[in-house]
Coordinates of C-alpha atoms in Angstrom, one line a residue:
M1 CA 23.6 -92.9 169.0
T2 CA 20.4 -94.7 170.3
L3 CA 22.3 -98.0 170.8
I4 CA 25.2 -96.1 172.8
V5 CA 22.6 -94.7 175.2
L6 CA 20.6 -98.0 175.6
G7 CA 23.9 -99.7 176.3
L8 CA 25.0 -97.3 179.0
A9 CA 21.4 -97.6 180.5
L10 CA 21.7 -101.3 180.6
W11 CA 25.2 -101.1 181.9
W12 CA 24.1 -98.9 184.7
A13 CA 21.0 -101.0 185.5
A14 CA 23.1 -104.1 185.9
H15 CA 25.7 -102.4 188.2
L16 CA 23.1 -100.5 190.3
W17 CA 20.7 -103.6 190.7
K18 CA 22.5 -104.8 193.8
R19 CA 22.2 -101.4 195.3
L20 CA 18.7 -100.5 194.4
A21 CA 17.1 -103.9 194.9
P22 CA 19.4 -105.9 197.3
A23 CA 16.6 -108.2 198.4
S24 CA 15.9 -109.3 194.9
R25 CA 19.5 -109.8 193.9
A26 CA 20.2 -111.6 197.0
S27 CA 17.4 -114.0 196.4
M28 CA 18.6 -115.1 193.1
G29 CA 21.9 -116.3 194.6
D30 CA 24.8 -117.3 192.0
A31 CA 22.2 -117.1 189.2
G32 CA 22.1 -113.4 189.7
K33 CA 25.8 -113.1 189.2
G34 CA 25.3 -114.8 185.9
L35 CA 22.5 -112.5 184.9
V36 CA 24.6 -109.5 185.7
T37 CA 27.3 -110.8 183.8
A38 CA 25.1 -111.4 180.8
L39 CA 23.7 -108.0 181.0
V40 CA 26.8 -106.3 181.2
L41 CA 28.3 -108.1 178.2
A42 CA 24.9 -107.3 176.5
S43 CA 25.4 -103.5 177.2
V44 CA 29.0 -103.5 175.9
V45 CA 27.8 -105.2 172.7
L46 CA 25.2 -102.5 172.4
M47 CA 27.8 -99.7 173.1
V48 CA 30.2 -101.2 170.4
M49 CA 27.5 -101.5 167.9
G50 CA 26.3 -97.8 168.5
Y51 CA 29.8 -96.6 168.4
R52 CA 30.6 -98.3 165.1
G53 CA 27.4 -97.0 163.6
V54 CA 27.9 -93.2 164.3
E55 CA 29.6 -91.1 161.7
Q56 CA 33.1 -90.1 162.9
I57 CA 34.0 -86.4 162.8
D58 CA 37.7 -85.7 163.0
L59 CA 38.4 -82.7 165.4
W60 CA 42.0 -83.0 165.7
Y61 CA 44.8 -84.5 163.6
P62 CA 47.6 -85.5 166.1
P63 CA 51.3 -85.2 164.9
A64 CA 53.2 -88.3 164.2
F65 CA 55.6 -88.2 167.0
L66 CA 52.6 -88.7 169.5
T67 CA 52.3 -92.3 168.5
H68 CA 55.7 -92.8 170.2
V69 CA 54.9 -91.0 173.3
N70 CA 51.7 -93.1 173.3
N71 CA 53.5 -96.3 173.1
L72 CA 56.0 -95.3 175.8
L73 CA 53.3 -94.3 178.1
M74 CA 51.5 -97.6 177.5
L75 CA 54.6 -99.6 178.4
F76 CA 54.8 -97.5 181.7
A77 CA 51.0 -98.1 182.4
V78 CA 51.2 -101.9 181.9
Y79 CA 54.2 -102.0 184.2
L80 CA 52.4 -100.0 186.8
Y81 CA 49.3 -102.2 186.6
A82 CA 51.4 -105.4 186.6
A83 CA 53.6 -104.2 189.5
S84 CA 50.7 -103.0 191.8
G85 CA 50.7 -106.2 194.0
M86 CA 54.5 -106.3 194.1
K87 CA 56.9 -104.7 196.5
T88 CA 58.9 -102.5 194.1
R89 CA 60.4 -99.2 194.4
I90 CA 57.9 -97.4 192.3
T91 CA 54.9 -99.0 194.0
K92 CA 56.3 -97.7 197.3
A93 CA 56.5 -94.1 195.7
I94 CA 53.0 -94.2 194.3
R95 CA 50.0 -94.7 196.5
H96 CA 47.8 -96.3 194.1
P97 CA 49.6 -97.9 191.1
Q98 CA 46.6 -99.3 189.4
L99 CA 44.8 -95.8 189.4
T100 CA 47.9 -94.3 188.1
A101 CA 48.1 -97.0 185.3
V102 CA 44.7 -96.2 184.2
K103 CA 45.1 -92.5 184.2
T104 CA 48.3 -93.0 182.3
W105 CA 46.5 -95.2 179.8
A106 CA 43.7 -92.6 179.5
V107 CA 46.2 -89.6 178.8
A108 CA 48.1 -91.8 176.4
H109 CA 45.0 -92.5 174.3
L110 CA 43.8 -88.9 174.5
L111 CA 47.2 -87.8 172.8
V112 CA 46.7 -89.9 169.7
N113 CA 43.0 -90.1 169.3

């Protein structure tokens, strides 16, 4: 659990560096972008290592048919995300197709996990 918290703290620090200390971030130029990238990658590695080390407790056992619902929702989410920059009928009906795709992805994974 400690690694997850450290990873989250590092992720927040890397993303908030430009907002909290804009002068120091601007003084580094392109090297600052590389440093932020390295910090974000390190934070993701810490979070993954922390998640893999935590003992899993199953709270819910989803029924088998939800796997098919998940797959269908994922197809829809991928389509929405890919079509977000195109002029299609569905992107005219949905105001923010990328946001809708991410929400669809999240709901699909909550159903089966």
